[in-house]
Coordinates of C-alpha atoms and ligand atoms in Angstrom, one line a residue:
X17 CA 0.0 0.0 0.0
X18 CA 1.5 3.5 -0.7
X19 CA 2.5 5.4 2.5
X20 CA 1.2 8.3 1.3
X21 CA -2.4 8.1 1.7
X22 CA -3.3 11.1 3.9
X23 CA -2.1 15.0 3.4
X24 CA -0.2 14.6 7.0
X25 CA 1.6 11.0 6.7
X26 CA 5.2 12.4 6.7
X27 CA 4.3 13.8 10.3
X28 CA 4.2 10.4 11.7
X29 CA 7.1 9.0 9.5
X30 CA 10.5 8.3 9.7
X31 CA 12.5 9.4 7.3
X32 CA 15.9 7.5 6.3
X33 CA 18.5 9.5 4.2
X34 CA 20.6 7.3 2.1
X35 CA 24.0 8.4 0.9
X36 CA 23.9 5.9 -2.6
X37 CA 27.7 6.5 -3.4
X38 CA 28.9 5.4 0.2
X39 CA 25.3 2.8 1.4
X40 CA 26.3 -0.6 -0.4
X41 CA 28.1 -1.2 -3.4
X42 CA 27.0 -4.3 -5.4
X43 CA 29.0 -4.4 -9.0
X44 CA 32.6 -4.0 -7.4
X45 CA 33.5 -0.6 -8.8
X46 CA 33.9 0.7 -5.4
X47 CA 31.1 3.4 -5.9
X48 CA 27.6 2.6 -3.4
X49 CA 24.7 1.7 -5.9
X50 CA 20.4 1.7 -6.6
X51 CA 20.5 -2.5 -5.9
X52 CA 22.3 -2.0 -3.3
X53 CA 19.4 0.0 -1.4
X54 CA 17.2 -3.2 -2.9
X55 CA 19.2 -5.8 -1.2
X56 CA 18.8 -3.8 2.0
X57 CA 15.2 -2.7 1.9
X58 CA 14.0 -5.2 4.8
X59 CA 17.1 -4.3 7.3
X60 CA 15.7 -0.6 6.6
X61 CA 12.2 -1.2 7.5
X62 CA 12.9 -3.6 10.0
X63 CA 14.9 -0.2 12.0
X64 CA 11.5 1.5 11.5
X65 CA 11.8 3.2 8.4
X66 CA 8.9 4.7 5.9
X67 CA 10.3 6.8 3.5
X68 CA 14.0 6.7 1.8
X69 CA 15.1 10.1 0.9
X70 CA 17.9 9.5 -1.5
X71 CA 21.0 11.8 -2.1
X72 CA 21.1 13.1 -5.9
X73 CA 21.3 9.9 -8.1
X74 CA 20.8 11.4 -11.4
X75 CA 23.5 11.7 -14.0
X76 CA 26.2 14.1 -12.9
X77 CA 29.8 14.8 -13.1
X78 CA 30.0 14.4 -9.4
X79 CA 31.8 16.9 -8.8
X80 CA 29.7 17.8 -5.4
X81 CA 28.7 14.1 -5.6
X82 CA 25.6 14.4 -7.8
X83 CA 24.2 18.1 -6.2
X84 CA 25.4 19.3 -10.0
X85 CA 23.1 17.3 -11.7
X86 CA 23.6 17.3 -15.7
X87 CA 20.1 15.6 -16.2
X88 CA 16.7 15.4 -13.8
X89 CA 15.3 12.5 -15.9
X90 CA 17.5 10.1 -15.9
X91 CA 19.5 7.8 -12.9
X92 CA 23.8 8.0 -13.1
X93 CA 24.8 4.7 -14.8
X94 CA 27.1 4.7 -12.2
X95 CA 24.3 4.3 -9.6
X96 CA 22.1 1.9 -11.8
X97 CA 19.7 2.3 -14.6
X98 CA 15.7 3.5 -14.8
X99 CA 15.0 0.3 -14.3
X100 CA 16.5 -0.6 -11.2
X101 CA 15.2 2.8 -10.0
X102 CA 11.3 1.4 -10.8
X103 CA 12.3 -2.0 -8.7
X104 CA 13.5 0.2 -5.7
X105 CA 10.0 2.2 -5.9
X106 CA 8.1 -0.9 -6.1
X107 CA 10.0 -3.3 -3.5
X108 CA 9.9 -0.2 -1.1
X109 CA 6.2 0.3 -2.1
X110 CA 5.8 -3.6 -0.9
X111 CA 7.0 -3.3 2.3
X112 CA 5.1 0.5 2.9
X113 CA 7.6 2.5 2.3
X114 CA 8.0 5.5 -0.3
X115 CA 11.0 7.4 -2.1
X116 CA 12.0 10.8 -1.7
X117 CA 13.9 12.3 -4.2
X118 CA 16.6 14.7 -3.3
X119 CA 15.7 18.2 -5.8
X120 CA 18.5 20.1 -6.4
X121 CA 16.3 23.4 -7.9
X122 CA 18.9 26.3 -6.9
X123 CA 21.8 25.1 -9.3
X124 CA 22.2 22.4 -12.2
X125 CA 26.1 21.1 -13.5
X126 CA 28.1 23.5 -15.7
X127 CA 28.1 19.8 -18.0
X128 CA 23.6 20.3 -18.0
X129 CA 22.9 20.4 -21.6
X130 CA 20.9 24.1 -20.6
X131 CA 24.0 25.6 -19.4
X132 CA 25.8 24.6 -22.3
X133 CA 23.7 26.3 -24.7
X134 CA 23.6 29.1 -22.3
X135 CA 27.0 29.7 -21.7
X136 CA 27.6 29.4 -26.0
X137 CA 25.2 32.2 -27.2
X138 CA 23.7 35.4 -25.6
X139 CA 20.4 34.5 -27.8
X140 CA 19.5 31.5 -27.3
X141 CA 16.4 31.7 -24.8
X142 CA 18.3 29.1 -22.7
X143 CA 20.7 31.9 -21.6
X144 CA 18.1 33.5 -19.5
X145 CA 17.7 30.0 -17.2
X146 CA 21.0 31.5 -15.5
X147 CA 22.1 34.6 -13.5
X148 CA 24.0 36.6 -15.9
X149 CA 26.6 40.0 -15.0
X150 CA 28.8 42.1 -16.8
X151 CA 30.9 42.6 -13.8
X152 CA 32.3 40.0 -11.2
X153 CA 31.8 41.7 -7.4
X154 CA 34.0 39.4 -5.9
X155 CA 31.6 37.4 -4.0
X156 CA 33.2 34.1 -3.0
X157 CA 30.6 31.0 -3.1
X158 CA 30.2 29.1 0.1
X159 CA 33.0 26.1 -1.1
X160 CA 35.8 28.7 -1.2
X161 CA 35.8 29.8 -5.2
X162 CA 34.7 32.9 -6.9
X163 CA 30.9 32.9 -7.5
X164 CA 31.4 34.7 -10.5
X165 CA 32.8 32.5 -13.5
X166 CA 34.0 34.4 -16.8
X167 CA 32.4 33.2 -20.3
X168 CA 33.9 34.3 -23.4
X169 CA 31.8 33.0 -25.6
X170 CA 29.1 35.6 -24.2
X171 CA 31.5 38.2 -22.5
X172 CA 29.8 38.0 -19.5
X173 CA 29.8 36.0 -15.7
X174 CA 27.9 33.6 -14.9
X175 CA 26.6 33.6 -11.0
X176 CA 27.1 30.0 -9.2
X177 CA 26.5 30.1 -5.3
X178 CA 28.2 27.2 -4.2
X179 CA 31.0 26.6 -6.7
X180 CA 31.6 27.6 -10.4
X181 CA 30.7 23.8 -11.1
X182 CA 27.2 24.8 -10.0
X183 CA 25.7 27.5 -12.0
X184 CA 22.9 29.1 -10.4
X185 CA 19.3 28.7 -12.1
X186 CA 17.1 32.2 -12.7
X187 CA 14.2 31.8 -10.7
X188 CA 13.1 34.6 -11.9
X189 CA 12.3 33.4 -15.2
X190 CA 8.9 31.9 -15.3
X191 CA 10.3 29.0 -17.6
X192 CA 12.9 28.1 -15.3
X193 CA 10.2 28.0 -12.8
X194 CA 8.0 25.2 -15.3
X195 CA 10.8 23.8 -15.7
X196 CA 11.4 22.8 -12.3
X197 CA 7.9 22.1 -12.2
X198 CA 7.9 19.7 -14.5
X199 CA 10.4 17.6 -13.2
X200 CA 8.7 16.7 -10.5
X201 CA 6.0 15.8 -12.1
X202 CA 7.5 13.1 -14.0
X203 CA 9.3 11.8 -10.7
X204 CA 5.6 12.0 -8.7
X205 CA 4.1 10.0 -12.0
X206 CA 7.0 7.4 -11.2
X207 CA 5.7 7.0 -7.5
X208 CA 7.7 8.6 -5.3
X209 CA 6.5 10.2 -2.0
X210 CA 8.4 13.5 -1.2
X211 CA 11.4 15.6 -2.0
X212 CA 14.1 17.1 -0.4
X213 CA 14.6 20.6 -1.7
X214 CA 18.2 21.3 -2.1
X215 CA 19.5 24.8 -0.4
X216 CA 15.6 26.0 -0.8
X217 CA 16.1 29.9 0.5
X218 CA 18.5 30.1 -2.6
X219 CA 16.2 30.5 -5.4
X220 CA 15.2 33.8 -4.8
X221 CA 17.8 36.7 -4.3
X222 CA 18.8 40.1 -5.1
X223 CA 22.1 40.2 -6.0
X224 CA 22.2 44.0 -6.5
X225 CA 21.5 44.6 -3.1
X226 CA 23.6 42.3 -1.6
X227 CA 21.0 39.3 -1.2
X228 CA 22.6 36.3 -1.4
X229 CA 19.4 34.0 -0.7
X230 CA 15.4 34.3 1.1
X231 CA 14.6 36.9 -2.2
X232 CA 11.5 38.5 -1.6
X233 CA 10.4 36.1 -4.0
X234 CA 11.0 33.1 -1.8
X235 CA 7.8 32.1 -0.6
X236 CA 5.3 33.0 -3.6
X237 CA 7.9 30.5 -6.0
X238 CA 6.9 27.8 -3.0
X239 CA 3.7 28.2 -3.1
X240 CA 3.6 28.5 -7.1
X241 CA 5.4 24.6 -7.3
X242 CA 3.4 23.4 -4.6
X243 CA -0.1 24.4 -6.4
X244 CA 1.3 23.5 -9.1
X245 CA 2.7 19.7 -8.1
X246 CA 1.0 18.7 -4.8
X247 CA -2.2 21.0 -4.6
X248 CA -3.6 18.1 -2.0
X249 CA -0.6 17.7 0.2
X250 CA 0.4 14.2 -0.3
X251 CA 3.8 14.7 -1.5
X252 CA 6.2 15.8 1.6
X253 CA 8.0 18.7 0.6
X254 CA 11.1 18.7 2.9
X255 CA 13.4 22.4 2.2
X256 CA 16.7 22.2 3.4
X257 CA 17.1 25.5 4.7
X258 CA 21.1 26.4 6.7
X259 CA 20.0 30.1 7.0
X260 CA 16.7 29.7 8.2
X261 CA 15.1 31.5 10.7
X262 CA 11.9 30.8 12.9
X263 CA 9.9 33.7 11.4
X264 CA 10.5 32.0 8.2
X265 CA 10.3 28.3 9.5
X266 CA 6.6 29.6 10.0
X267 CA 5.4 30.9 6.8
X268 CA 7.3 27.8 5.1
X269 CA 5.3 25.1 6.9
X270 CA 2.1 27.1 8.2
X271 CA -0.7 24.4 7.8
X272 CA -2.7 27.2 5.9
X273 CA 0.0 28.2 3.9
X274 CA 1.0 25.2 1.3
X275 CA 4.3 25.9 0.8
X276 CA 6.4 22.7 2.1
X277 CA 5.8 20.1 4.5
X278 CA 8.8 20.3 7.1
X279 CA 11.7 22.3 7.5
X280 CA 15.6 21.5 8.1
X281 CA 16.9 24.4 9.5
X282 CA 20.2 24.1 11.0
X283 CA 20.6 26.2 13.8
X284 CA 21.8 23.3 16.5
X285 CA 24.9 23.0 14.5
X286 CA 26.1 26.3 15.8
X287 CA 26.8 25.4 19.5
X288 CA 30.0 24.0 19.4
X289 CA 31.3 25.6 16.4
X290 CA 32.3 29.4 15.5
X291 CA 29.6 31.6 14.4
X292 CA 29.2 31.3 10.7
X293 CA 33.0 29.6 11.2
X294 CA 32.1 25.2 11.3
X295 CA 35.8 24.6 11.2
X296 CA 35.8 26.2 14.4
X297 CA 35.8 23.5 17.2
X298 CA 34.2 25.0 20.7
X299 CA 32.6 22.4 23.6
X300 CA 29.2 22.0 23.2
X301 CA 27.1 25.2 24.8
X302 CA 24.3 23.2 26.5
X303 CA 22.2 25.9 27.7
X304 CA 22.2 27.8 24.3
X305 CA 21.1 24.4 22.3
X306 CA 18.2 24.2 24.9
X307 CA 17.3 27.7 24.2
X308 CA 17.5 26.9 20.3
X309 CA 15.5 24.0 20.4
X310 CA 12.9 25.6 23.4
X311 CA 12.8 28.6 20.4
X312 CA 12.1 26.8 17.6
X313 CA 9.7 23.6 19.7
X314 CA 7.5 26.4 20.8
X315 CA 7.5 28.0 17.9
X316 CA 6.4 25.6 15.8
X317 CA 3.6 24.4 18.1
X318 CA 0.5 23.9 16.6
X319 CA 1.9 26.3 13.4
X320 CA 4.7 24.5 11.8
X321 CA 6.6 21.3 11.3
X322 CA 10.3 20.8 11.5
X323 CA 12.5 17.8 10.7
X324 CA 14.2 16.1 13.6
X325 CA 17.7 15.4 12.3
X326 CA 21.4 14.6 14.2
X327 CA 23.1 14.5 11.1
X328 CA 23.5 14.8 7.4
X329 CA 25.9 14.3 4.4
X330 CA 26.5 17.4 5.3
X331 CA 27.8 17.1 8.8
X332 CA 30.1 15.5 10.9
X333 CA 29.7 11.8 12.8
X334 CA 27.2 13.2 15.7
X335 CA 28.6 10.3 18.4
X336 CA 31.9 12.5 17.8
X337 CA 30.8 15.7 17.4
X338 CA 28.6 16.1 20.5
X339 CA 28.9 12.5 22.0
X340 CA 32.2 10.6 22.9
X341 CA 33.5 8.5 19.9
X342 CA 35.8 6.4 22.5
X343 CA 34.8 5.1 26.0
X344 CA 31.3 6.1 25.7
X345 CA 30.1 5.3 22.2
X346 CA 27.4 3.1 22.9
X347 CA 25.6 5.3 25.5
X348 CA 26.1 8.5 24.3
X349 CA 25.0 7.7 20.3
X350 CA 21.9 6.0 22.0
X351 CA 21.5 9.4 24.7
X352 CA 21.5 11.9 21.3
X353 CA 19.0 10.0 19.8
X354 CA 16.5 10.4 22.6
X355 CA 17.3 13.8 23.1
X356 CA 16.6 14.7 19.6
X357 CA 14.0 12.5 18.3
X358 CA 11.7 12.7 21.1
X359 CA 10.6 16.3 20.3
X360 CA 7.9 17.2 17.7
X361 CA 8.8 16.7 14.6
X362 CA 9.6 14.1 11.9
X363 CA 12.5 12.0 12.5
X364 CA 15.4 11.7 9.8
X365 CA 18.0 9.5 10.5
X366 CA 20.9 9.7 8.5
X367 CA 22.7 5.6 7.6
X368 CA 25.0 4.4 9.4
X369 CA 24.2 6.5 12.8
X370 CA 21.8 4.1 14.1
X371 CA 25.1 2.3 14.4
X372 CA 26.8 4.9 16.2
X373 CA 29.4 5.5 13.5
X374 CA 31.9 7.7 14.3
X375 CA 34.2 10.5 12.7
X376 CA 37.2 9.3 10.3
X377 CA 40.4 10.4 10.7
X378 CA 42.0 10.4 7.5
X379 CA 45.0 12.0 5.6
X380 CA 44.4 15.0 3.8
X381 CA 45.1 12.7 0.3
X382 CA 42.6 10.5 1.4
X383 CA 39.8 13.6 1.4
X384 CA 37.5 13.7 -1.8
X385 CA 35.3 16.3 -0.4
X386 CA 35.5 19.8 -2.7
X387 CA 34.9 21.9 0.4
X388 CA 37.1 20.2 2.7
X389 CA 40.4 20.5 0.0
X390 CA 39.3 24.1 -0.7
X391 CA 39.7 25.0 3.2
X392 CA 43.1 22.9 3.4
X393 CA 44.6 24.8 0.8
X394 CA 43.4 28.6 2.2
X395 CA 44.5 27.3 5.4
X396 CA 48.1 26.5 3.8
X397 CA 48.3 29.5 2.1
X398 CA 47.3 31.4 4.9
X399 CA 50.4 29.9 6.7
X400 CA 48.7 27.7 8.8
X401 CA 50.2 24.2 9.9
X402 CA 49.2 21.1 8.8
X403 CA 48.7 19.2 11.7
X404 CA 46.1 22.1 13.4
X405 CA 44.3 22.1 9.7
X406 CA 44.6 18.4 10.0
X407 CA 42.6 18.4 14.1
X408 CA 39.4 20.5 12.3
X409 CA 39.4 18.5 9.1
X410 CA 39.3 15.6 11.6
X411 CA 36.2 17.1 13.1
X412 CA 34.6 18.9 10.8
X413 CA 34.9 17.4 7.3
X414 CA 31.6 16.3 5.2
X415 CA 33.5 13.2 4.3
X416 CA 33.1 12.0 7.9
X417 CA 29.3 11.3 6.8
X418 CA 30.2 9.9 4.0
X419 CA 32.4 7.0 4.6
X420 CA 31.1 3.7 3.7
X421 CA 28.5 2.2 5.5
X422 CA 29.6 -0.4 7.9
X423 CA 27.2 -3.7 7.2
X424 CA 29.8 -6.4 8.4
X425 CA 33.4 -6.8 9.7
X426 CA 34.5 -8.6 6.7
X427 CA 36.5 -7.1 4.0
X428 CA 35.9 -3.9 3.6
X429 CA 33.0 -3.8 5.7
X430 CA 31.2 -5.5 3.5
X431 CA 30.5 -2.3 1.1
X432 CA 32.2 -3.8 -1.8
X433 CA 34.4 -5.9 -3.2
X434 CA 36.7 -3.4 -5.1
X435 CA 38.2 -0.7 -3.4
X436 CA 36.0 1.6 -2.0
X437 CA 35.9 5.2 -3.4
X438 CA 36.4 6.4 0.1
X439 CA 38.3 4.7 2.8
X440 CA 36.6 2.9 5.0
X441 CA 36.6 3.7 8.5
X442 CA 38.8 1.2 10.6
X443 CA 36.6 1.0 13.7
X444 CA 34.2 -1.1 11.4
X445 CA 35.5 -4.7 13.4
X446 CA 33.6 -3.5 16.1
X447 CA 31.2 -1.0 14.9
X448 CA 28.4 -2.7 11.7
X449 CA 25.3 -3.9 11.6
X450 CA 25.5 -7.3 11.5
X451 CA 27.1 -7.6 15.1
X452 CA 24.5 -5.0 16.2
X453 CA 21.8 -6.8 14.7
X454 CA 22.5 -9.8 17.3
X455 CA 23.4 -7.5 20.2
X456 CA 20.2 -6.8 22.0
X457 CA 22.3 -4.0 23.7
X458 CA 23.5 -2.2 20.5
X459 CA 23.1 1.5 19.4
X460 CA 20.5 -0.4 16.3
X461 CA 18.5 -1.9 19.1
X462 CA 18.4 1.1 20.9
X463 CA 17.0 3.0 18.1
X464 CA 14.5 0.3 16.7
X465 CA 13.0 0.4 20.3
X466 CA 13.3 4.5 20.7
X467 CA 11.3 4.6 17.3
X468 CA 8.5 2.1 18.5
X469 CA 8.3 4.2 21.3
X470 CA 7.5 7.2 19.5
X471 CA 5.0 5.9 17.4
X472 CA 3.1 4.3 20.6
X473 CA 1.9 7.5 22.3
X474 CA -0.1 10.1 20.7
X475 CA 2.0 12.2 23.3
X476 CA 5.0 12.1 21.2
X477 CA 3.4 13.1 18.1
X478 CA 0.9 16.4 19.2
X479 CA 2.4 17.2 22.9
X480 CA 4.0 20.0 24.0
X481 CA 7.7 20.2 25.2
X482 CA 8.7 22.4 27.8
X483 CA 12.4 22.1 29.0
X484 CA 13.3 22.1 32.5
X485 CA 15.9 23.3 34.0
X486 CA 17.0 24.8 31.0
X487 CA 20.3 26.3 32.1
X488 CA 21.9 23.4 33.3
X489 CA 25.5 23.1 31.5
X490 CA 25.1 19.0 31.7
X491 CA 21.6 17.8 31.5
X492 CA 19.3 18.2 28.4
X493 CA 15.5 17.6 30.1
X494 CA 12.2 18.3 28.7
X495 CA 8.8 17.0 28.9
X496 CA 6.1 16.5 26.5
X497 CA 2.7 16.8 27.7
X498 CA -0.8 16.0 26.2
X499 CA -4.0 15.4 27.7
X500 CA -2.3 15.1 31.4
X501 CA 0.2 12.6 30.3
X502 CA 3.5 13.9 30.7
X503 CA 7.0 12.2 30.0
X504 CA 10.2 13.3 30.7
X505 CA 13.4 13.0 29.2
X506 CA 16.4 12.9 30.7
X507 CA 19.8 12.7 29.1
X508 CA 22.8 13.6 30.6
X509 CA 25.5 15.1 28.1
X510 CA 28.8 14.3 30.2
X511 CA 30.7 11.5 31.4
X512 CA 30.0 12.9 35.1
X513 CA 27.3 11.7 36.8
X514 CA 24.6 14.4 37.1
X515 CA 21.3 14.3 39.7
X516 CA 18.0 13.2 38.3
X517 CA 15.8 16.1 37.8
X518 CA 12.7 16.0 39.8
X519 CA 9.1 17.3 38.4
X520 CA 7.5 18.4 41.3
X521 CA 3.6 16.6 42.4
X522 CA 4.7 13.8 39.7
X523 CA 3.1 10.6 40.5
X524 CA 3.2 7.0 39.0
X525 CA 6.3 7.2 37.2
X526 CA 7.3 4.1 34.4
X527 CA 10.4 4.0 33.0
X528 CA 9.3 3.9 28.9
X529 CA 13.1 3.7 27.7
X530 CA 16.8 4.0 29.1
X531 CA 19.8 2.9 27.9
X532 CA 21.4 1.7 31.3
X533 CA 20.3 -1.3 32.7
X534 CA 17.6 -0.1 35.6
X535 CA 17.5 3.4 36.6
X536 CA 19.2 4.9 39.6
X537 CA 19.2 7.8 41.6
X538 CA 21.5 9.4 39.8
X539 CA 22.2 9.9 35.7
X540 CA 24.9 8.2 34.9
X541 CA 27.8 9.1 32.0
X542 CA 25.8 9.9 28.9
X543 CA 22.4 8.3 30.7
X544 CA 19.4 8.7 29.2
X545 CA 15.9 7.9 31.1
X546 CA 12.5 8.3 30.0
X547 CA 9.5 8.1 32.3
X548 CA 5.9 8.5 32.0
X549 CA 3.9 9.9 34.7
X550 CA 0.4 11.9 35.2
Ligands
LIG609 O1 23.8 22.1 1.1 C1 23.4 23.5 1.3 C2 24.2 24.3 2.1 O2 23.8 25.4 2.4 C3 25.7 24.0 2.3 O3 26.3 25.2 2.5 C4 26.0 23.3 3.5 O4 25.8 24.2 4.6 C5 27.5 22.9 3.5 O5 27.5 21.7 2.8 C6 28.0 22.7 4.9 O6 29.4 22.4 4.8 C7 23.3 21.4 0.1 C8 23.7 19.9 0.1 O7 23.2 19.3 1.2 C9 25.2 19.9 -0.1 O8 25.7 18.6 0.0 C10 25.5 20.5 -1.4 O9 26.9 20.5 -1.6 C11 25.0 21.9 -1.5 O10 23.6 22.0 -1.2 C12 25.1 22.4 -2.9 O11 24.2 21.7 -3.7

């Protein structure tokens, strides 16, 4: 039966976001592919999966692995063919679960036949799908190059936010806009469920006044492609938003307002890190996540909807970014997922966390990501010295997300049988699925249970969350509350122990999750409790 039945179904959901080039590689080339997402539909839904959103998987140069796509009709041989695309939609289809195609609608490839015209003659009507200048301003796009590109051929610059590789489309020409349109359509009439809008506030600026992305146009473009490709709802729309704020959040998801379905906004990522600065390692600020989340939780309330997320493609390995990696792996990857997922919202996991995979510390040669070599070289030329570039590549790098996934602790985890396109991470003896498939104690048995969970109480879904104690440096606490049932979660961010926090006139307490054996009277390092009382 298709999962999408009802306008709200991607509130209850959980959403999986598959990596294809690093998930399971079945042909030996050493690149993740579409049958290998088949061969491990059931593992997926057996975690508690509905809907696979997929990284880009359409032909591309790869050159931000597949967010320059060079054709939205059509699958990357290297990932598979149309074909095997159709099986994937149908075997998820049989086992209730949907697709969700990752739309990347700000930017195609410099290689997409439109740019190519574009960039050949000032009068061919395909020049008017980009963002055109006669002068460069010396904006720099956010991987470290020039966003503006010289063209001969037309004697002019071309405008590419995130890297000259990634021409920027012109939203503001209505074809562009059909365009778009129509691609979706054509991936909705092949059954999937959703999308993922790529960088979403980037489609409308004004580059003139210094307005790099959330145009004044922003929201009516929404709301055109959503009349125009889901007018009842079904489809989620899922923008990924890094610059969003609440106000915005709002008028995206408004339940009135059909624009998208949830929001990724990013916000959380900025505790530990230097403002606008990720290479920038700080500890984790506890009381200024709470804050964030209290800001946003409330805010959405009964207005919006917001994705639930640790981690991304995009991001580091959350067990080592806000967890411990070493001693405490187990309880801490298990502690972030309660702290996260059992707020209001829809839960995305991102493979290979449910594992509790951690960061990879490669050498800089090793390092594919575009980004990450951009920032190494600056550094360098900035006389910095190797070895402190090295510690925030370390932490920081999108390749952390992106190593292979870790199914066994055979040869190469299991990913391939070639040599994998990125190394993979050494700690996969000890850390892959198939050992914590028959470990009832694992971080994958901690999550299938913390997802059960959710979808038992109502209370999960519509309550409200107030944190408590919300400037404590160590504990993260909140409760949900709905119809006089209210849980509370616990989860203790340190390896110190930490007192229990006590709700005052609380009566009747059961312990719904933990991930210590037993409760005590204190939290222990990186304890997690969750109790249910009236
Ligand atoms: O990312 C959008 C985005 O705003 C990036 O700046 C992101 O913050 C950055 O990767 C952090 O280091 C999306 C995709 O998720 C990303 O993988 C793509 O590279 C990017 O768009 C361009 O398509």
């Amino acid at each position: 039966m298709p999962i999408n039945t009802t306008p709200d179904w991607w509130k209850d959901a959980v959403i999986y976001q598959i990596y294809p080039k690093s998930f399971q590689d079945t042909d030996g080339n050493g690149i993740g592919d579409i049958p290998g997402i088949i061969a491990h539909l059931d593992y997926l839904k057996n975690l508690g999966a509905d809907a696979l959103w997929l990284s880009p998987v359409y032909p591309s140069p790869q050159r931000d692995n597949g967010y320059d796509v060079a054709d939205y009709y059509g699958i990357d041989p290297v990932f598979g063919t149309m074909q095997d695309f159709d099986l994937l939609t149908a075997e998820a289809e049989k086992r209730n679960m949907g697709i969700i195609m990752d739309l990347v609608l700000n930017h195609t490839s410099d290689q997409h036949p439109w740019f190519q015209a574009a960039s050949r003659d000032r009068e061919d009507p395909l020049h008017d799908y980009y963002i055109w200048s006669d002068t460069d301003d010396g904006t720099k796009a956010v991987f470290g190059d020039p966003a503006w590109t010289y063209v001969p051929q037309v004697c002019r610059y071309y405008y590419g936010s995130f890297s000259p590789y990634q021409p920027d489309l012109n939203w503001e020409n209505p074809q562009v806009r059909r365009a778009v349109r129509d691609i979706m359509l054509f991936w909705k009439e092949k059954g999937v469920v959703g999308f993922r809008l790529d960088a979403v506030p980037y489609i409308s600026k004004d580059l003139r006044n210094g307005i790099r992305h959330t145009g004044p146009d922003l929201h009516p473009y929404l709301r055109e492609l959503r009349q125009a490709v889901s007018p009842d709802g079904r489809l989620a729309l899922c923008g990924e938003d890094t610059e969003a704020e609440l106000e915005d959040a709002c008028i995206y998801t408004a339940p009135s307002g059909k624009e998208l379905s949830l929001i990724f906004e990013f916000g959380q990522g900025f505790y530990n890190s230097g403002e606008d600065d990720k290479w920038t390692v700080r500890p984790l600020d506890l009381p200024g996540l709470k804050a964030h989340y209290a800001q946003w939780q409330h805010g959405l309330h009964n207005t919006g909807w917001m994705a639930l997320f640790l981690m991304n493609h995009d991001m580091p390995r959350i067990v080592s970014d806000w967890g411990d990696d070493g001693k405490w792996r187990r309880e801490s990857a298990k502690m972030l997922a309660a702290a996260v997922y059992l707020m209001q919202g829809t839960v995305c996991i991102y493979q290979g966390e449910e594992l509790g995979m951690a960061n990879s510390r490669m050498s800089i040669e090793e390092y594919q990501d575009m980004e990450t070599l951009n920032y190494y070289r600056k550094c360098l030329e900035a006389g910095e010295k190797p070895e402190k570039i090295m510690e925030a590549v370390h932490a920081r790098s999108r390749d952390n997300a992106r190593t292979p996934m870790q199914w066994s602790d055979g040869r190469q985890a299991g990913f391939t049988s070639g040599t994998p396109w990125l190394r993979v991470n050494p700690d996969y003896r000890t850390v892959n699925a198939a050992r914590e498939e028959q470990d009832p104690d694992s971080v994958l048995a901690f999550y299938k249970k913390l997802l059960a969970l959710r979808r038992s109480r109502d209370v999960f879904r519509e309550g409200s969350v107030q944190f408590v104690d919300p400037g404590n440096p160590a504990v993260f606490a909140y409760v949900r509350e709905k119809d006089g049932e209210r849980v509370l979660v616990e989860c203790n961010f340190t390896s110190a122990v930490q007192p229990r926090i006590q709700l005052q006139g609380r009566q009747k307490c059961e312990v719904l999750l933990g991930n210590y054996a037993g409760t005590a009277e204190i939290l222990r390092p990186y304890e997690t409790v969750v109790t249910a009382g009236v």
